[in-house]
mmCIF file of C-alpha atoms in Angstrom:
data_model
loop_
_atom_site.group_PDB
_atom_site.id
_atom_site.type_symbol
_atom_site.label_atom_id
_atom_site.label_comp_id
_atom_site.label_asym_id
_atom_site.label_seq_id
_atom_site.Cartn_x
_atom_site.Cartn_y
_atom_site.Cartn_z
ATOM 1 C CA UNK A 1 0.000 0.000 0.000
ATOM 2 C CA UNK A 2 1.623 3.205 -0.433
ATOM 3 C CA UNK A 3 3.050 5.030 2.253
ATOM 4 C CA UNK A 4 1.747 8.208 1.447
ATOM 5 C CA UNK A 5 5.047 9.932 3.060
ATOM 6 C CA UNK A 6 4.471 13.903 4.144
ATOM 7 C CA UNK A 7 0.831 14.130 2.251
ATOM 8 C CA UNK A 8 -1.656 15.536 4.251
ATOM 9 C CA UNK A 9 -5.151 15.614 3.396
ATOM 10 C CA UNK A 10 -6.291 19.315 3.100
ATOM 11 C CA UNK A 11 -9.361 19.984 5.961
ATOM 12 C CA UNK A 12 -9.550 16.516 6.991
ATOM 13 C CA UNK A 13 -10.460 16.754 10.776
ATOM 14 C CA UNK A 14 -9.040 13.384 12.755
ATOM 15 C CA UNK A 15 -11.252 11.643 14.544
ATOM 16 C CA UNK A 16 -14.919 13.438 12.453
ATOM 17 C CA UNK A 17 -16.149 11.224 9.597
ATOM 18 C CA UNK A 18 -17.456 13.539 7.067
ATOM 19 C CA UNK A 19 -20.911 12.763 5.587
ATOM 20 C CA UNK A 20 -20.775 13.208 1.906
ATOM 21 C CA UNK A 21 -24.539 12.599 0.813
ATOM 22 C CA UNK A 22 -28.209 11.290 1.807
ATOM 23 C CA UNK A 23 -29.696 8.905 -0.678
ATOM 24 C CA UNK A 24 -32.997 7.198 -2.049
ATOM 25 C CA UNK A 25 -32.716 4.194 -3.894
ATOM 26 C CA UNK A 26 -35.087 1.772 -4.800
ATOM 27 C CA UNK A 27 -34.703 -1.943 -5.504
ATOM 28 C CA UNK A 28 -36.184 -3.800 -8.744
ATOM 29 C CA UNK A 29 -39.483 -4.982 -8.538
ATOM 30 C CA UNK A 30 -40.253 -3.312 -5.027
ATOM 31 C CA UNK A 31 -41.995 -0.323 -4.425
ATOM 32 C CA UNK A 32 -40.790 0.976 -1.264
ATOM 33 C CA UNK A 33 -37.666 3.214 -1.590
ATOM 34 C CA UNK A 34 -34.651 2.628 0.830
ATOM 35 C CA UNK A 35 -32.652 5.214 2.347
ATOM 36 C CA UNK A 36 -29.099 5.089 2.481
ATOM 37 C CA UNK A 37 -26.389 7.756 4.428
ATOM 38 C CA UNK A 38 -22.891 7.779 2.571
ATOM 39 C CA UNK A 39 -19.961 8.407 4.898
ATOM 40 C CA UNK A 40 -16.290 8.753 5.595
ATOM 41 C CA UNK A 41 -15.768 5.367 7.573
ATOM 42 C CA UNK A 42 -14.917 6.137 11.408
ATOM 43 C CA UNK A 43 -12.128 5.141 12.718
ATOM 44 C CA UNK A 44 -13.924 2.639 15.474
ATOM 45 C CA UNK A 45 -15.251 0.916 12.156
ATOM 46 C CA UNK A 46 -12.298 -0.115 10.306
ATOM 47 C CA UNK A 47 -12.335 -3.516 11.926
ATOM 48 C CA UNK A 48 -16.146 -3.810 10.871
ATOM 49 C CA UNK A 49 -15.218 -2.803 7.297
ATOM 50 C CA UNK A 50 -12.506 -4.975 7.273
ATOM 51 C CA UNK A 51 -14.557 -8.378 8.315
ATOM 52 C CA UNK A 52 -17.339 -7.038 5.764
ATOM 53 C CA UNK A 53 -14.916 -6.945 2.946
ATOM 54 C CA UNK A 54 -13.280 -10.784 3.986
ATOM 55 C CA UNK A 55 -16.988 -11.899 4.426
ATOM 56 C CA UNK A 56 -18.335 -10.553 0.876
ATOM 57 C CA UNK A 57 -15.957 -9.291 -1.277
ATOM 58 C CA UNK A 58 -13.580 -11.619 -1.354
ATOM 59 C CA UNK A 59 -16.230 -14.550 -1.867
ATOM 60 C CA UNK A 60 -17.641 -12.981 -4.796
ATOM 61 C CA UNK A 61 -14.782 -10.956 -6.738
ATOM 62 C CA UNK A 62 -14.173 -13.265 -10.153
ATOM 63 C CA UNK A 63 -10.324 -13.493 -9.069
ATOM 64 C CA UNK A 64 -10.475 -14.305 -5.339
ATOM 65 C CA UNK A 65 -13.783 -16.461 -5.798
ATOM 66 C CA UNK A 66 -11.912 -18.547 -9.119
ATOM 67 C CA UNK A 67 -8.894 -19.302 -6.749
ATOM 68 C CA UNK A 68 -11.336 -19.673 -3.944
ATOM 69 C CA UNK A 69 -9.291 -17.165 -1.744
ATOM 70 C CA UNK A 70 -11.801 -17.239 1.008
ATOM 71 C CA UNK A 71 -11.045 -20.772 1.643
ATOM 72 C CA UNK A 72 -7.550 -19.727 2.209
ATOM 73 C CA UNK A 73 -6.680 -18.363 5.718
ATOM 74 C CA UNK A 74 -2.906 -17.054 4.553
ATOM 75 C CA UNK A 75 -4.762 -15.524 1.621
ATOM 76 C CA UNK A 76 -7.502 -13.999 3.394
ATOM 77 C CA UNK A 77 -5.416 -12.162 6.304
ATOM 78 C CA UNK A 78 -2.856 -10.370 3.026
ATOM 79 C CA UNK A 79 -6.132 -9.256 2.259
ATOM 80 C CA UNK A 80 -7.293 -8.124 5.615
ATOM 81 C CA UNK A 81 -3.951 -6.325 6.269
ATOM 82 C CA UNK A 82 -4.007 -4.792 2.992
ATOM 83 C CA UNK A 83 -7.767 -3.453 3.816
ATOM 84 C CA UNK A 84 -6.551 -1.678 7.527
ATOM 85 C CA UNK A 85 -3.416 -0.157 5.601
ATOM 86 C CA UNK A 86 -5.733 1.570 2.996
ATOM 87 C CA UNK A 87 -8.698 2.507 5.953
ATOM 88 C CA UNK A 88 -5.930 4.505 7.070
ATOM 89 C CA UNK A 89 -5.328 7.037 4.184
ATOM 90 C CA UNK A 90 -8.731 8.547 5.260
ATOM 91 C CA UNK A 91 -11.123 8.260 2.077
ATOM 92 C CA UNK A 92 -13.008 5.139 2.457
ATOM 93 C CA UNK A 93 -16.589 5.425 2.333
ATOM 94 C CA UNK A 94 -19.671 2.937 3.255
ATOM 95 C CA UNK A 95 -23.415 2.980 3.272
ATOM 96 C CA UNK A 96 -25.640 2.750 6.103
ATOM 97 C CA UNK A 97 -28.781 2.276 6.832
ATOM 98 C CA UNK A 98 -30.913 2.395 8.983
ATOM 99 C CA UNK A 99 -32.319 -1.161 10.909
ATOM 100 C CA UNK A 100 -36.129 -1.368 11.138
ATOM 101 C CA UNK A 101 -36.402 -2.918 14.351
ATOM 102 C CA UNK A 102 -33.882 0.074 16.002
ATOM 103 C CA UNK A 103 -30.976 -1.583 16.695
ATOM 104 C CA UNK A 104 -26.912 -0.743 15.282
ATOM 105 C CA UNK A 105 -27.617 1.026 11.547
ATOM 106 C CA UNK A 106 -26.161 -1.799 8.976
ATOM 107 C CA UNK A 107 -22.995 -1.531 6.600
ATOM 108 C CA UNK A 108 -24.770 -2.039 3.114
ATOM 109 C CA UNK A 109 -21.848 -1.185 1.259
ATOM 110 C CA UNK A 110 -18.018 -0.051 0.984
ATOM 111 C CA UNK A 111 -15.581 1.288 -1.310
ATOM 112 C CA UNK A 112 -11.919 1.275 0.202
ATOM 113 C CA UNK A 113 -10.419 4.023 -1.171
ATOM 114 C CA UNK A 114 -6.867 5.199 -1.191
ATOM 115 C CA UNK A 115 -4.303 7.526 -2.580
ATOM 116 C CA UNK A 116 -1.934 6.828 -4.943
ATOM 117 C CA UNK A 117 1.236 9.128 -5.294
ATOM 118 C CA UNK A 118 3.311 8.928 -8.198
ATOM 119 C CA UNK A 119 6.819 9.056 -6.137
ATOM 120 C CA UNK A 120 5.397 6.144 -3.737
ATOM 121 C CA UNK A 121 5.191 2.490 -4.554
ATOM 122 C CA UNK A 122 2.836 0.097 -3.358
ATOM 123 C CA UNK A 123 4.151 -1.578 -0.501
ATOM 124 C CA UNK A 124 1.792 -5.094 -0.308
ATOM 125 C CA UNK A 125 4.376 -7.254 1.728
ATOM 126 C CA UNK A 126 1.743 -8.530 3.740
ATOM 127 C CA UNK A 127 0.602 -10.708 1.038
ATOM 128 C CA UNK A 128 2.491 -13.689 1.904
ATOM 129 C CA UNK A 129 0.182 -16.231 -0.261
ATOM 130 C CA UNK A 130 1.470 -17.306 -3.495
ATOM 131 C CA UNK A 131 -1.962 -16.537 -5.282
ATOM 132 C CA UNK A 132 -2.492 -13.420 -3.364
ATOM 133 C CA UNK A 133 0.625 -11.763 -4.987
ATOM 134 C CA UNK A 134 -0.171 -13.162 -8.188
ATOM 135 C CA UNK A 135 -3.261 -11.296 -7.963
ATOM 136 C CA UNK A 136 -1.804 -7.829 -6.615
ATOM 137 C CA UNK A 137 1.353 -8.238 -8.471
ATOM 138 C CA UNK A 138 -1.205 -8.514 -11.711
ATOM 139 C CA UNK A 139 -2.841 -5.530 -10.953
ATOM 140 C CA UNK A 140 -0.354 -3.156 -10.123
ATOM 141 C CA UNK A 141 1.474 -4.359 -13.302
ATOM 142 C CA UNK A 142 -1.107 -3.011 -15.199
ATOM 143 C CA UNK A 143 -1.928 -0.118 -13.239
ATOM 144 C CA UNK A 144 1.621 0.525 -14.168
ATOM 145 C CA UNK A 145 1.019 0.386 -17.791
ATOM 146 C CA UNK A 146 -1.995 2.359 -17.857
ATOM 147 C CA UNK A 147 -0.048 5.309 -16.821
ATOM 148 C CA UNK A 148 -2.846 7.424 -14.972
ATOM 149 C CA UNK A 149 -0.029 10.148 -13.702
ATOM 150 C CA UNK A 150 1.471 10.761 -17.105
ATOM 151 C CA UNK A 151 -2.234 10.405 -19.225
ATOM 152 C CA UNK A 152 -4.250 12.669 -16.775
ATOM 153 C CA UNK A 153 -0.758 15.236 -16.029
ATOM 154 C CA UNK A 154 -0.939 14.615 -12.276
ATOM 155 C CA UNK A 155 1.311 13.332 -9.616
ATOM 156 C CA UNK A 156 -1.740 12.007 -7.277
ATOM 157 C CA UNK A 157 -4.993 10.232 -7.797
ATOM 158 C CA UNK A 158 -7.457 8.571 -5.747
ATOM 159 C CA UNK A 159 -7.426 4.771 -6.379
ATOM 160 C CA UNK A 160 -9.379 1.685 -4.782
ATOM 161 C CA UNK A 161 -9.086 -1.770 -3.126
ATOM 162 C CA UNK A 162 -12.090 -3.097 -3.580
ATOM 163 C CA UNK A 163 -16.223 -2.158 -4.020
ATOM 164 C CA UNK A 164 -18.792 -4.241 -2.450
ATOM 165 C CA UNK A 165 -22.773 -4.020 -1.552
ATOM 166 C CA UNK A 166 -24.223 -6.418 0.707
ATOM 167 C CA UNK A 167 -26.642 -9.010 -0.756
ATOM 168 C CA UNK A 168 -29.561 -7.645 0.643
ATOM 169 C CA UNK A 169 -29.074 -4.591 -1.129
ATOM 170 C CA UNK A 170 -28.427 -5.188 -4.161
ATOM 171 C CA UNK A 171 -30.077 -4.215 -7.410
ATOM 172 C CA UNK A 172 -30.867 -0.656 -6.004
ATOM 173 C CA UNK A 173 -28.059 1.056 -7.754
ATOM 174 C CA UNK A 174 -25.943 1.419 -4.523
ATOM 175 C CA UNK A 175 -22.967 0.660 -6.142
ATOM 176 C CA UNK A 176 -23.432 3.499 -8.775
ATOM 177 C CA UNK A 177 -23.646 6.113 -5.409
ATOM 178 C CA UNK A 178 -20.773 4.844 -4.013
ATOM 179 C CA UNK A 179 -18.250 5.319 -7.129
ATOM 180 C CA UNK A 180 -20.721 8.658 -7.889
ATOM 181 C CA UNK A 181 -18.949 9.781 -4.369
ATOM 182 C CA UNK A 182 -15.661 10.124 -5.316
ATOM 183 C CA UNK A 183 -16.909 13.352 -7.357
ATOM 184 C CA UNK A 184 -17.645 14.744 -3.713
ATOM 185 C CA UNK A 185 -14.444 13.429 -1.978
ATOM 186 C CA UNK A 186 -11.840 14.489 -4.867
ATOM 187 C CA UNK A 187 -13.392 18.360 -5.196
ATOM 188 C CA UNK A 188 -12.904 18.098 -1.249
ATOM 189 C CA UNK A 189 -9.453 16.638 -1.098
ATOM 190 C CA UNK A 190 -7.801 18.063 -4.557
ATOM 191 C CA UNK A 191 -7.690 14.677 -5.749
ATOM 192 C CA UNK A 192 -8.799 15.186 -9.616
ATOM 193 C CA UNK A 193 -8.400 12.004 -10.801
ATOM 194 C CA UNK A 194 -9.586 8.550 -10.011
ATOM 195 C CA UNK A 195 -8.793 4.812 -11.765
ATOM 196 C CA UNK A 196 -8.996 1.517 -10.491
ATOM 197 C CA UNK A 197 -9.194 -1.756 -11.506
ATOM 198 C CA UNK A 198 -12.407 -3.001 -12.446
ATOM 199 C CA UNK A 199 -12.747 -7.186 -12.555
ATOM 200 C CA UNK A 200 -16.106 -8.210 -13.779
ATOM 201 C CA UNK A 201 -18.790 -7.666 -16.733
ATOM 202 C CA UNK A 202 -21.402 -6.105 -13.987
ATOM 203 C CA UNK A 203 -18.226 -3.534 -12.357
ATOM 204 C CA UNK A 204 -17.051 -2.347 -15.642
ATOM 205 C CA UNK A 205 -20.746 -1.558 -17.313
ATOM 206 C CA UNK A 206 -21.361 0.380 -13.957
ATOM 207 C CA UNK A 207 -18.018 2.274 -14.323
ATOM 208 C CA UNK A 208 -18.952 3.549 -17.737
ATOM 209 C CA UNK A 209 -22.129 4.638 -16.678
ATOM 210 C CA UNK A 210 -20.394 6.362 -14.154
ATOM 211 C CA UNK A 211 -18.192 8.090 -16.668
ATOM 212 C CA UNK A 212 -14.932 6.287 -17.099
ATOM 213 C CA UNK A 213 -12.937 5.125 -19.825
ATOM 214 C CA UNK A 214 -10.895 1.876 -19.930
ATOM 215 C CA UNK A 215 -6.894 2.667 -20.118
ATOM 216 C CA UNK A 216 -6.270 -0.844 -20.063
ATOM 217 C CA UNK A 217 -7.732 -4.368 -20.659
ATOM 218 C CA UNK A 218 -5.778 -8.405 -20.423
ATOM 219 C CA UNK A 219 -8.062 -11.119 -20.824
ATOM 220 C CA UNK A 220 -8.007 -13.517 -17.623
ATOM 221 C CA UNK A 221 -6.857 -16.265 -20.147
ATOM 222 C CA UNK A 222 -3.625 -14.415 -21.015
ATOM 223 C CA UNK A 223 -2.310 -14.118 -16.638
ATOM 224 C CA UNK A 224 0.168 -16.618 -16.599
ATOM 225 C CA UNK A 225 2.147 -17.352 -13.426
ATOM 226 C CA UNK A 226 6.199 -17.625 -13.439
ATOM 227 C CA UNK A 227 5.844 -21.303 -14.300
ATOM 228 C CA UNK A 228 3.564 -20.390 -17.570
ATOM 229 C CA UNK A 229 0.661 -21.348 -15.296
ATOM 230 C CA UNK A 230 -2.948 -19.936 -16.057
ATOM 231 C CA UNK A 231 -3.042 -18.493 -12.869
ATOM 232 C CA UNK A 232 -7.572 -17.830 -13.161
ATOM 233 C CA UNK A 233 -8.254 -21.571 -15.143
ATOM 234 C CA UNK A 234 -11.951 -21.170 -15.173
ATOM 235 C CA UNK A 235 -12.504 -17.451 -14.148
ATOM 236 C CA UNK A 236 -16.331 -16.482 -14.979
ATOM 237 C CA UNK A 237 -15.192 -12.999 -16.195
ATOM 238 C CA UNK A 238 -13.469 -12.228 -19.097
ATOM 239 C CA UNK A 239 -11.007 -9.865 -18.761
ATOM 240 C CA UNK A 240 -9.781 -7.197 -15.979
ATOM 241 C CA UNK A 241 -9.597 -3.650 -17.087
ATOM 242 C CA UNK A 242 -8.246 -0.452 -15.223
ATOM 243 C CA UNK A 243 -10.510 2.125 -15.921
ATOM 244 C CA UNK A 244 -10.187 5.947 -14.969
ATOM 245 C CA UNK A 245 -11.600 9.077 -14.831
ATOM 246 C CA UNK A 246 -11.265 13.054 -13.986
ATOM 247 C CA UNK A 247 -13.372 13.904 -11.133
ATOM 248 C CA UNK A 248 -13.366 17.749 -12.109
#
């Protein structure tokens, strides 16, 4: 993750989580419209996030769920460790709402966000596993290639780790408010550029919708491990692609 050394991120207040937006949304086939609060994650929820993400992104993203990562314990805690080192750059965001019978308001959705800076490099030693740094090693590879500091003329941008909405929320568009967010949280943090790495069909339509354009795509077939391995035989997607785009 990168270290971020002597960046400072203009009017953040430690310790207040900064509510970006109130929304609506309303699931397919139901009538009743749901409302969500989008947030800067607190710091007394990281550990919440964190278990969120192991318990349902890394079950359904096509790379983690092909090489059954979750199944894994070595994989799953490079994972975990790489989630509380990007909590900490101060950008992540989540959906709540609230619970009908009263009790704790429920997580129904996160984006780990963090920031990128072109003199760092991503530090992800705590990916021991052998197909957990396949994976990362994959990604920043062609993070690399797509070239987001020399295409958009920038030295920073704001990148991400991962995008997930619970099951029971899906279908209402809550992933589209989510990456909508960033909008809010560059203008606020002079971040004016965003990419990440998008991994399936359903994340990479919802990106374009959302207004970015693909830098880069690799089929899954064409990842090859040092031994000449496929390292995603079977993978449901077809190809991973690092999209981007300016946020104003």
């Amino acid at each position: 993750m990168s270290k971020n050394q002597g960046y400072k991120l203009p009017m953040k207040q430690p310790g207040v989580a900064k509510v970006w937006k109130y929304v609506e949304v309303t699931k397919k086939n139901e009538d009743k419209p749901m409302r969500f609060c989008i947030q800067e994650i607190p710091e007394d929820m990281y550990e919440d996030v964190v278990e969120y993400m192991c318990t349902y992104f890394i079950p359904d993203e096509p790379m983690c769920k092909c090489i059954n990562g979750i199944n894994d314990p070595e994989y799953v805690d490079g994972f975990r460790q790489l989630w509380r080192d990007g909590l900490k750059h101060g950008l992540s965001v989540a959906a709540f709402t609230e619970d009908p019978n009263g009790g704790k308001r429920i997580l129904a959705g996160v984006n780990v966000l963090t920031l990128t800076l072109e003199k760092d490099e991503f530090d992800y030693s705590v990916v021991t596993s052998k197909h957990g740094r396949n994976l990362i090693e994959t990604l920043v590879g062609l993070c690399k290639k797509a070239n987001v500091f020399g295409k958009y003329g920038v030295d920073k941008y704001m990148s991400a780790f991962g995008l997930s909405v619970h099951p029971s929320y899906r279908g209402a568009a809550l992933g589209g408010q989510l990456l909508k967010t960033r909008e809010d949280i560059g203008r606020e943090y002079n971040i004016s550029v965003t990419s990440t790495g998008f991994t399936s069909p359903i994340s990479q339509k919802l990106a374009e919708r959302c207004g970015f354009e693909t830098l880069v795509e690799q089929n899954y077939e064409e990842m090859v491990d040092e031994e000449g391995n496929e390292m995603f035989p079977g993978i449901e997607s077809k190809s991973l692609k690092v999209m981007a785009r300016r946020l104003y």
